CSV table of C-alpha atoms in Angstrom, one decimal:
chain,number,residue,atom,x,y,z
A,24,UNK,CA,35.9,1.6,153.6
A,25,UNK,CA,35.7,5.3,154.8
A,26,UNK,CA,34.7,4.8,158.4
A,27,UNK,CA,33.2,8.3,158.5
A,28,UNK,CA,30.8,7.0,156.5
A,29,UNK,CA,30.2,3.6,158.5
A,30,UNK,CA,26.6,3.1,158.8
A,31,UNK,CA,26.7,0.7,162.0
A,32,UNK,CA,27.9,3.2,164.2
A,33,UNK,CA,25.7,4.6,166.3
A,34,UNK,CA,23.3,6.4,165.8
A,35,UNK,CA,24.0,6.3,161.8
A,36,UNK,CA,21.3,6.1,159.4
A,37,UNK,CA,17.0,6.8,159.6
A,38,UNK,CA,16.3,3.3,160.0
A,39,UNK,CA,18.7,1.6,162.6
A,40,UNK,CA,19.8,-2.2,161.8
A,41,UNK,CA,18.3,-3.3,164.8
A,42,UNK,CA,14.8,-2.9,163.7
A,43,UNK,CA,15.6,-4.8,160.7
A,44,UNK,CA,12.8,-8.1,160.8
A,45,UNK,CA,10.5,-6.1,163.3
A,46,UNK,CA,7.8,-5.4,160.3
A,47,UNK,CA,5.1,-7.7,161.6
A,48,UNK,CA,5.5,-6.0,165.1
A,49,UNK,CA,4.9,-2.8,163.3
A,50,UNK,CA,2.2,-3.8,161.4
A,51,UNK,CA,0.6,-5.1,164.7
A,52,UNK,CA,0.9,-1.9,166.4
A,53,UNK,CA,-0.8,0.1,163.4
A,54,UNK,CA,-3.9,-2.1,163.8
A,55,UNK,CA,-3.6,-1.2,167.8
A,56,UNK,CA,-3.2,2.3,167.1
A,57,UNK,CA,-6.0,2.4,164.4
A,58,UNK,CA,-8.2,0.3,167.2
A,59,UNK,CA,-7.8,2.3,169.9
A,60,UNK,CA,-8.6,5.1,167.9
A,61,UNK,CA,-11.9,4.1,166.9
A,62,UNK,CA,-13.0,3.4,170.0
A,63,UNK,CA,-12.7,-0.4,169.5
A,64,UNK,CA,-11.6,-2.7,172.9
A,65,UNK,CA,-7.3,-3.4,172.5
A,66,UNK,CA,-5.1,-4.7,174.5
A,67,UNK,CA,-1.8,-2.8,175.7
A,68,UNK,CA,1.6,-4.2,174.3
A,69,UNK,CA,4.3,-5.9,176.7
A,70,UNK,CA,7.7,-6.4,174.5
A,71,UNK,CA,9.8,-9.2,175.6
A,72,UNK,CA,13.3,-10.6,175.1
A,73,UNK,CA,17.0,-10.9,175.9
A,74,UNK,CA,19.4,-8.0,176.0
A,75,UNK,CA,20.6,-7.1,172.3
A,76,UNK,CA,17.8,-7.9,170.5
A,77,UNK,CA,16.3,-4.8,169.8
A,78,UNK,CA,13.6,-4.3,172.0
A,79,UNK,CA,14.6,-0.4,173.2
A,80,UNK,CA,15.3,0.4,169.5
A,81,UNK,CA,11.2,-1.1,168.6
A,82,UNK,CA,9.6,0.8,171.6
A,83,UNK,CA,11.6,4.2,170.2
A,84,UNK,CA,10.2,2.9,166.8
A,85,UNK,CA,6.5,2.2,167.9
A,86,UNK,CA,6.6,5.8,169.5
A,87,UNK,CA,7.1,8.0,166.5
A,88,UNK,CA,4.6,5.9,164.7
A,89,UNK,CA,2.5,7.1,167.4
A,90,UNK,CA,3.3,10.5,167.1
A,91,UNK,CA,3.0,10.3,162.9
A,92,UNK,CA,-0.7,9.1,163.9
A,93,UNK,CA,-1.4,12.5,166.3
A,94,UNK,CA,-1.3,10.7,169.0
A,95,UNK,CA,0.0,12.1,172.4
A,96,UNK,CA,3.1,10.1,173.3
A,97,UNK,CA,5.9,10.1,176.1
A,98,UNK,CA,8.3,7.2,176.5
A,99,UNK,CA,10.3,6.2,180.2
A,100,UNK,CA,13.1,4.0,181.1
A,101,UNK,CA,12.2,2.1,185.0
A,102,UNK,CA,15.2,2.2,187.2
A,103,UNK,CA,15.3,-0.2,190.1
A,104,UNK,CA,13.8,0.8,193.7
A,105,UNK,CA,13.0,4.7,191.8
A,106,UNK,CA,9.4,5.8,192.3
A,107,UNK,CA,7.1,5.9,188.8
A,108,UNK,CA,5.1,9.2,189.4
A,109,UNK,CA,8.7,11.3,188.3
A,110,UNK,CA,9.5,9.6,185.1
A,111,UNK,CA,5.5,9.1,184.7
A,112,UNK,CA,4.7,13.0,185.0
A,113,UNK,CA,7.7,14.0,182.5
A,114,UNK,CA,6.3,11.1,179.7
A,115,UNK,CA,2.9,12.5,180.3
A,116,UNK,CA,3.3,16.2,180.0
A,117,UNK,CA,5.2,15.5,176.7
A,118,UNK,CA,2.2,13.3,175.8
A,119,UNK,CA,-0.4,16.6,176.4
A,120,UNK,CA,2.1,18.8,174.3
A,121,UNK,CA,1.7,16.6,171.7
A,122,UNK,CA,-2.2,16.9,171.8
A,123,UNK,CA,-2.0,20.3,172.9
A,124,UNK,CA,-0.8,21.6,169.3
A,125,UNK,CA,-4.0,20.1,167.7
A,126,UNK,CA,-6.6,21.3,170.6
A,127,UNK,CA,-8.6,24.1,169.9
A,128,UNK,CA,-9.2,24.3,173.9
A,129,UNK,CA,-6.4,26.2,176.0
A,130,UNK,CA,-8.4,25.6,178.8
A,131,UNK,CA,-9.2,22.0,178.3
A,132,UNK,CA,-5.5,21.8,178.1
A,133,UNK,CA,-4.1,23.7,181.0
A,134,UNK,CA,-7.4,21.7,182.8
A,135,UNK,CA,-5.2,18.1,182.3
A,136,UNK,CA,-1.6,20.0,183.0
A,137,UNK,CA,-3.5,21.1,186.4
A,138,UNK,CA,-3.9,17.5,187.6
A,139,UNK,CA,-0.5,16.5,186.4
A,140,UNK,CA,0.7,18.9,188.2
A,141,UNK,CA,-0.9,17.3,191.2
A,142,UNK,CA,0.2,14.3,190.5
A,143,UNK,CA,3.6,15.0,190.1
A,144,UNK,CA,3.7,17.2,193.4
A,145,UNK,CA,2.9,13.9,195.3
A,146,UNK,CA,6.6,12.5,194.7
A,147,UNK,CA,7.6,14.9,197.1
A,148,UNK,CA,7.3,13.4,200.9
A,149,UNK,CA,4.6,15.6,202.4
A,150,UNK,CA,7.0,17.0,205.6
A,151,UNK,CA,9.5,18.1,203.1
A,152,UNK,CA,11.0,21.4,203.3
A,153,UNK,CA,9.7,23.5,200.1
A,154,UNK,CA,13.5,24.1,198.9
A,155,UNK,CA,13.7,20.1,198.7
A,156,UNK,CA,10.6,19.1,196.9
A,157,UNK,CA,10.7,18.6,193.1
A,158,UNK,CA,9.4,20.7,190.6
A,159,UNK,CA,8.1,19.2,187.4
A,160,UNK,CA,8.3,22.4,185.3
A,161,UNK,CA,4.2,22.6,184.4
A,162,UNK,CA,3.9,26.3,183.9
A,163,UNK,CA,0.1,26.0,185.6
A,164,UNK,CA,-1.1,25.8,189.3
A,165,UNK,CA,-1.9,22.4,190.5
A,166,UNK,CA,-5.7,21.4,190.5
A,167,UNK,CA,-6.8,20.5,194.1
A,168,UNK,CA,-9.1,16.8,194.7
A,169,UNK,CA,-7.7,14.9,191.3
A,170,UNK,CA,-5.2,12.6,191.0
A,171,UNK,CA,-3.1,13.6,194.3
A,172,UNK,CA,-4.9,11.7,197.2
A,173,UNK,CA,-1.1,10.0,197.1
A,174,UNK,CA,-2.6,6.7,196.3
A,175,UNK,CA,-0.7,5.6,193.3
A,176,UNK,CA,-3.6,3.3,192.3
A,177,UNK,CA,-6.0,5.8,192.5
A,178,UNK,CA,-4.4,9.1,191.2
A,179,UNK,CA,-3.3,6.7,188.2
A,180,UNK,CA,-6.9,5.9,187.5
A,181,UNK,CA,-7.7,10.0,187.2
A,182,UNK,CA,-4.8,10.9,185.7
A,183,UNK,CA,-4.9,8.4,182.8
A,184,UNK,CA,-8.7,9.5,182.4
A,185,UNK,CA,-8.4,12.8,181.9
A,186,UNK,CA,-5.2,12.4,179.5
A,187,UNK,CA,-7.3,9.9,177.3
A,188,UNK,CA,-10.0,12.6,177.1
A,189,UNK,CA,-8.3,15.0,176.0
A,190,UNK,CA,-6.5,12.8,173.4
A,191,UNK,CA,-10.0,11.8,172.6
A,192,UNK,CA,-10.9,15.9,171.9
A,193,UNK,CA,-9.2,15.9,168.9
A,194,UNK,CA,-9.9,12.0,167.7
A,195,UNK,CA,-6.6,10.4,168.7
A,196,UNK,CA,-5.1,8.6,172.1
A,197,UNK,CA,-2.4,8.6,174.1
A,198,UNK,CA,0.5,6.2,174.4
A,199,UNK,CA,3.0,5.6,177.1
A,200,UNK,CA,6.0,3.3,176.6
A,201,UNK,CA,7.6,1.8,179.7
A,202,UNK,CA,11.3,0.3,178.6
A,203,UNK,CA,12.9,-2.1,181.4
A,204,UNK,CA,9.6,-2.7,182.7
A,205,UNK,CA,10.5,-5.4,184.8
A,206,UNK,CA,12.3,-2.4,187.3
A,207,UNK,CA,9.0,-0.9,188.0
A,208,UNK,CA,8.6,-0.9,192.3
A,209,UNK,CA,5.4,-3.9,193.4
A,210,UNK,CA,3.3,-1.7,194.2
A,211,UNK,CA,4.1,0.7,191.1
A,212,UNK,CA,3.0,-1.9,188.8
A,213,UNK,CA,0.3,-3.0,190.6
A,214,UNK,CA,-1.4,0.4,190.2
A,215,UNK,CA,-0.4,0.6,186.9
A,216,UNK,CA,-2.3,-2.6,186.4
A,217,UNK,CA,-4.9,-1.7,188.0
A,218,UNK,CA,-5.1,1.3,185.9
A,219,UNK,CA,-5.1,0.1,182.6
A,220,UNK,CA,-7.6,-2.6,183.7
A,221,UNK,CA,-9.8,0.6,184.8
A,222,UNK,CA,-9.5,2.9,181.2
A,223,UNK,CA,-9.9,-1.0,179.1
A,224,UNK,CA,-13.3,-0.9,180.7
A,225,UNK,CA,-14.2,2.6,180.0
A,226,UNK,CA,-12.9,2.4,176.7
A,227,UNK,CA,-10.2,5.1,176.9
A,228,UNK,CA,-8.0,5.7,174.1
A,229,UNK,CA,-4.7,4.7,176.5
A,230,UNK,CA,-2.3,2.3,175.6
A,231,UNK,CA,0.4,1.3,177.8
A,232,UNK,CA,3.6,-0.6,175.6
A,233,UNK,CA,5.7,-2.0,177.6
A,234,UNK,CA,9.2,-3.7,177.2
A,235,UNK,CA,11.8,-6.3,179.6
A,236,UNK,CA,13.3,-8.9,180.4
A,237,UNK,CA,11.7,-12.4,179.5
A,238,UNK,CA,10.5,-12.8,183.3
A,239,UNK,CA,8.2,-9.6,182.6
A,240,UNK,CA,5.2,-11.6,182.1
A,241,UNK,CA,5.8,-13.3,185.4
A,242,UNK,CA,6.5,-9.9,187.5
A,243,UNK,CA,2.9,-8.3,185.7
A,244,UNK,CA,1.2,-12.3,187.1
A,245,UNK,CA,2.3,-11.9,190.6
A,246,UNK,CA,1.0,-8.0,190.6
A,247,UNK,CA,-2.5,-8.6,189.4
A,248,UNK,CA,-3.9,-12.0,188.5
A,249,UNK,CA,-5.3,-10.1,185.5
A,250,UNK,CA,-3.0,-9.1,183.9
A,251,UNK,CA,-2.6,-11.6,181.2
A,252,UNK,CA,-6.0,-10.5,179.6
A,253,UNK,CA,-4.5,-6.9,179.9
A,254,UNK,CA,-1.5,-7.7,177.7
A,255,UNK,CA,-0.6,-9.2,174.4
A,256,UNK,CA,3.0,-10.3,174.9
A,257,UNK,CA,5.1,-10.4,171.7
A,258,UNK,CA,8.3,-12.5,172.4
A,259,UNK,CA,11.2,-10.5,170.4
A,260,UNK,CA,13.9,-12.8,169.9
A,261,UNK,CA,17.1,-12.7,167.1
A,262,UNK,CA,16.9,-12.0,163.9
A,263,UNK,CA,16.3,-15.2,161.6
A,264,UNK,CA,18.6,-15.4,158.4
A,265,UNK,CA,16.6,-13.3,156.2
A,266,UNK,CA,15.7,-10.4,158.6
A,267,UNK,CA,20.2,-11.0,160.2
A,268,UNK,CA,20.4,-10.1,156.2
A,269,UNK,CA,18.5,-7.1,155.6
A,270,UNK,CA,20.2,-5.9,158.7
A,271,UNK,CA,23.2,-5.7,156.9
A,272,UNK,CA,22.7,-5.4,153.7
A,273,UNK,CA,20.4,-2.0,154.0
A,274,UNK,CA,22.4,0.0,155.6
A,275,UNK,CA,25.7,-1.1,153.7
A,276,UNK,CA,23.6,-0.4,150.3
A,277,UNK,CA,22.2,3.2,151.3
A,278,UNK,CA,26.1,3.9,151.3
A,279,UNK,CA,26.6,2.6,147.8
A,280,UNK,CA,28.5,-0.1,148.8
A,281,UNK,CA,28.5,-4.2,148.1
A,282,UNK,CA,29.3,-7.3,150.8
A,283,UNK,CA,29.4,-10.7,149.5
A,284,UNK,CA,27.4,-13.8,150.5
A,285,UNK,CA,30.3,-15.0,152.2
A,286,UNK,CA,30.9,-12.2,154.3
A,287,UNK,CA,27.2,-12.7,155.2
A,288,UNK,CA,27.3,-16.1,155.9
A,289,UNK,CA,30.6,-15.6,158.5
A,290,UNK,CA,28.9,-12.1,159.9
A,291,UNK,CA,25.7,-14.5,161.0
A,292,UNK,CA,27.6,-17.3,162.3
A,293,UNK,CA,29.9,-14.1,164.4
A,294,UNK,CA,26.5,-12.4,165.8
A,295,UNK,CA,23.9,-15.3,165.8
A,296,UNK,CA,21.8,-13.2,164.6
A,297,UNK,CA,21.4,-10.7,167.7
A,298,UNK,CA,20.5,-7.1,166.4
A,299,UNK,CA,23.4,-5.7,169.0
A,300,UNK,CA,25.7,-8.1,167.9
A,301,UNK,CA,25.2,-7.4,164.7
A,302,UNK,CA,25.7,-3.8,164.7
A,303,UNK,CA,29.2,-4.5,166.5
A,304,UNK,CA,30.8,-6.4,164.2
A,305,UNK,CA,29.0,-5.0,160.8
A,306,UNK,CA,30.9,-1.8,162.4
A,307,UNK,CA,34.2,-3.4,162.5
A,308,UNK,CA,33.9,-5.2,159.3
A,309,UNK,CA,33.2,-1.9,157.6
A,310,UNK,CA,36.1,-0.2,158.9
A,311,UNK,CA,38.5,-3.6,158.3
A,312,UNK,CA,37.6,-3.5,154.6
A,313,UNK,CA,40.0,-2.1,152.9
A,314,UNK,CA,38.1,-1.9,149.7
A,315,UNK,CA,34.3,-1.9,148.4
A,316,UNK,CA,32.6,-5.0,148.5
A,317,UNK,CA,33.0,-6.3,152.4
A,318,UNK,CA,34.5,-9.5,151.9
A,319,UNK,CA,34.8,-12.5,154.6
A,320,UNK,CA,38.2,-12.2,155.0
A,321,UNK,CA,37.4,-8.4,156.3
A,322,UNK,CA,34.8,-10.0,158.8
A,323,UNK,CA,37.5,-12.2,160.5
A,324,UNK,CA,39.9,-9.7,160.6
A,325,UNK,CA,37.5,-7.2,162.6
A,326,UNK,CA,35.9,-10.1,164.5
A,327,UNK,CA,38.7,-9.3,167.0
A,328,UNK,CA,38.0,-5.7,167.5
A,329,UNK,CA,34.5,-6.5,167.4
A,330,UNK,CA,34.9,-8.7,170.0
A,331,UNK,CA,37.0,-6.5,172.5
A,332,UNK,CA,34.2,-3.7,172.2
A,333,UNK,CA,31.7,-6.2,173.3
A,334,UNK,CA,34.0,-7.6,175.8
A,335,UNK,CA,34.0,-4.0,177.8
A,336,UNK,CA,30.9,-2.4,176.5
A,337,UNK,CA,28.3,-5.4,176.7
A,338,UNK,CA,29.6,-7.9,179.0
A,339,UNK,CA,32.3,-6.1,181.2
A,340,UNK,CA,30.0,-2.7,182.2
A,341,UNK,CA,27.5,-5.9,183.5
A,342,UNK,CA,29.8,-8.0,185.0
A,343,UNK,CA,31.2,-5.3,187.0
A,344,UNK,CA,28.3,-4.6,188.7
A,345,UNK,CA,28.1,-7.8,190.3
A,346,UNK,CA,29.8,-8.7,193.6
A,347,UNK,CA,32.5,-11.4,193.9
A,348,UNK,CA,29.7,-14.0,195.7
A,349,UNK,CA,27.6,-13.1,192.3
A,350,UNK,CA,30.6,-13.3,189.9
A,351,UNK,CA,30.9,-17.1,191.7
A,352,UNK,CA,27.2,-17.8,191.1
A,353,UNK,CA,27.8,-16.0,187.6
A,354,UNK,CA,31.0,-18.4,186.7
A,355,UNK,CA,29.2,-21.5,187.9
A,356,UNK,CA,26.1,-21.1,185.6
A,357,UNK,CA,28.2,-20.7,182.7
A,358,UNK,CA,30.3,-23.9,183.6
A,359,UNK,CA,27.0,-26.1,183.8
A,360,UNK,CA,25.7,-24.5,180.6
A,361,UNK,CA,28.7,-24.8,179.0
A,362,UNK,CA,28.5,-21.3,177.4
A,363,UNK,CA,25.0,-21.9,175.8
A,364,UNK,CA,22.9,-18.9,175.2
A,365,UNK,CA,19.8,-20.4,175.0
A,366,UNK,CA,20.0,-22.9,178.1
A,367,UNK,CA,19.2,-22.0,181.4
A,368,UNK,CA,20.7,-24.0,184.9
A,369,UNK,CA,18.7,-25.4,188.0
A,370,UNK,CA,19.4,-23.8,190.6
A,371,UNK,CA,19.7,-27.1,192.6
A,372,UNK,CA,22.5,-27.7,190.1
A,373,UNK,CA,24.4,-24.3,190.6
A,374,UNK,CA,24.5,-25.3,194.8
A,375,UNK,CA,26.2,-28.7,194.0
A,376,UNK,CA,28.5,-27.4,191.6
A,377,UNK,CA,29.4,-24.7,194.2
A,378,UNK,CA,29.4,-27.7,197.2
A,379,UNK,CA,27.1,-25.2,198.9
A,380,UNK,CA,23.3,-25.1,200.3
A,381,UNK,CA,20.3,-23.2,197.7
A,382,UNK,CA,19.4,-21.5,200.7
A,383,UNK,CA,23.1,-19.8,201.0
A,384,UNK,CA,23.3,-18.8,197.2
A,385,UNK,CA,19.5,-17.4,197.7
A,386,UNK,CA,21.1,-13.8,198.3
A,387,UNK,CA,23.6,-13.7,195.0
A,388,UNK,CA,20.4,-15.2,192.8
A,389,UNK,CA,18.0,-12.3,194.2
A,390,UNK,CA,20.6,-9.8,193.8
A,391,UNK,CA,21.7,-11.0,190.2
A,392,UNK,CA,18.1,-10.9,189.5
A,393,UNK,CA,17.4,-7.1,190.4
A,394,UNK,CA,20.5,-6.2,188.7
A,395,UNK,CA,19.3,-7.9,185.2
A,396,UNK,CA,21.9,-10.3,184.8
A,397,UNK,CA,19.9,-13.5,185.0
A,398,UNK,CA,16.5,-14.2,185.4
A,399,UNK,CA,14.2,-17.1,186.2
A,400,UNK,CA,13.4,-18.6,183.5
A,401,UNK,CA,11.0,-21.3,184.9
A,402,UNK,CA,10.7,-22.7,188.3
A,403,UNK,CA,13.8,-23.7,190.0
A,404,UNK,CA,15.8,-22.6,186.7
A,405,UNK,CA,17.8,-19.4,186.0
A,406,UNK,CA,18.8,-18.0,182.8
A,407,UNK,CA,21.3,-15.5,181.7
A,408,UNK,CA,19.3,-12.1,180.0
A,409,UNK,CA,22.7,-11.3,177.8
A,410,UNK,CA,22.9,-13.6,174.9
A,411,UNK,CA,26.7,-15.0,174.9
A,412,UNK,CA,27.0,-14.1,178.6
A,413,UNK,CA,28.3,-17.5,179.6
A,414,UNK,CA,30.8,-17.8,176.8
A,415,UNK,CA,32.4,-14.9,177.4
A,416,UNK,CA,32.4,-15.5,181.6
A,417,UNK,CA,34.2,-19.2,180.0
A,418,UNK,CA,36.6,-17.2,177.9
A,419,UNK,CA,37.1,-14.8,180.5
A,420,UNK,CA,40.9,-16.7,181.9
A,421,UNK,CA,41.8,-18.0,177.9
């Protein structure tokens, strides 16, 4: 097969094979949209699920269908221990230039860019020199008294106001999508919270979609007791057989091309049906095949070279980041799971393996955890959040 033409690789293609058996998700957030638009009571959206299975590649999704509807829209990524009002002040002005191209108000408009301004100003320390603070690039003066009292909580509350009303000017809303949401800082989320428990009471067409890590719903829990009625969580897991499928077989077809069931049935058992792991070795497989249709004997000659890219790209670029006390904790997990993706290891367990007290691993588990290699998957349990992680710590010395 022409590997110029290889439609895993990425970026290739209007319609990436991740999203492939996300339609009910989709459909979902078209009735949200539509909702929120009429002025009907919604929910926000919190995305949640392992590394690889799409979830970045939906949110990206769920925002142009926002943006299709007129809807003012920006999208961040959290980062760990990084402050929300930068990130949240870039989303958000993208979000009034959306509206701004169907208001008939240039004032209105430059009104809302005013207190975004002022919210943005306030990630700079107030006894910082004027050369060091940041800039957000909003071509208007900063309006004094709104949104910058530098309480988080309460300059959220005004800020998402005034953005919903000017989305509401021209009959649409406004949408923010929060990607690794698990990263945002306590007391970040907690406003945040707080916030969109403040506009759902109002009314206010704002919708907060968020996505992380399968301990999300537990970190939103712990920052407002609330927040379950503020949510709908939507577990996004792999692909079943039908939607592992169509995730091959659309992109392969819009390039004129064939596979054959048994080349199916080996790249399924290969990627267990993870959207990331599918792209990887639907990409080798392509370039393997010497000849039009994709046969299984192609698959298991590219599973190899499949596996080598996941080997450094997906597992290696994680496992690096973690310390030789975390590698330890890492390596014992996988040991007492045996490799298995879906099964999780008590932490009691992990201590005796290692002949060591809870108490002295407690600084590798917390550390592991804020780095987003493993998670706590239920009380005294942890979890890996890369599916295969374990297998390929166990293969690691083979």
């Amino acid at each position: 097969m022409d590997p110029v033409r290889n439609p895993f690789a990425p970026g290739a293609g209007q319609r990436p094979p991740e999203l492939a058996g996300r339609e009910k998700e989709v459909a979902a957030f078209d009735v949200v949209l539509e909702r929120v638009a009429r002025g009907r009571p919604e929910r926000s959206l919190v995305l949640t699920g392992l590394r690889g299975v799409g979830k970045t590649v939906l949110l990206g999704e769920l925002r142009s269908m926002a943006i299709r509807r007129g809807w003012g829209a920006g999208k961040i990524e959290a980062r760990p221990d990084a402050g929300l009002r930068r990130p949240l002040s870039a989303a958000l002005h993208r979000a009034v230039r959306d509206l701004a191209v169907r208001h008939r108000a240039p004032d209105r408009v430059e009104q809302v860019l005013g207190v975004l301004k002022a919210f943005a100003l306030r990630a700079s320390p107030s006894d910082s020199k004027l050369r060091d603070r940041w800039q957000p690039g909003i071509d208007v003066p900063p309006t004094q008294g709104r949104a910058d009292s530098g309480d988080i909580e309460i300059d959220l509350v005004e800020l998402f106001t005034d953005v919903a009303e000017l989305a509401q000017d021209v009959g649409t809303g406004v949408a923010l999508l929060i990607d690794e949401m698990q990263d945002v800082m306590a007391d970040d989320i907690s406003a945040l919270c707080a916030a969109c428990h403040e506009l759902s009471q109002s009314g206010a067409p704002f919708v907060v979609v968020g996505a992380g890590l399968p301990h999300l719903p537990a970190v939103l829990s712990a920052s407002k007791s609330y927040s379950e009625r503020l949510f709908r969580y939507v577990r996004i897991d792999r692909l079943d057989r039908a939607g592992a499928d169509q995730a091959v077989v659309a992109p392969i077809a819009r390039e004129e091309a064939g596979i054959t069931d048994e080349a199916l049935d080996a790249l399924f058992d290969a990627a267990g049906g993870y959207p990331y792991f599918i792209q990887a070795y639907g990409k080798a497989a392509w370039d393997a095949a010497p000849s039009d249709p994709i046969t299984a004997e192609d698959v298991a000659v590219a599973a190899p070279e499949a596996e080598a890219e996941l080997a450094v790209g997906f597992f290696g670029s994680r496992y690096e980041r973690a310390t030789p006390a975390e590698r330890e904790y890492l390596r014992a997990m996988a040991e007492l799971t045996k490799g298995k993706t879906d099964e999780g290891a008590a932490t009691a367990d992990i201590a005796g393996h290692l002949g060591r007290k809870p108490s002295s691993l407690s600084p590798a588990r917390d550390s592991l955890i804020k780095k987003g290699l493993i998670f706590s998957a239920e009380r005294g349990r942890i979890a890996f959040t890369v599916p295969h992680f374990g297998r390929y710590l166990l293969n690691m010395d083979d």
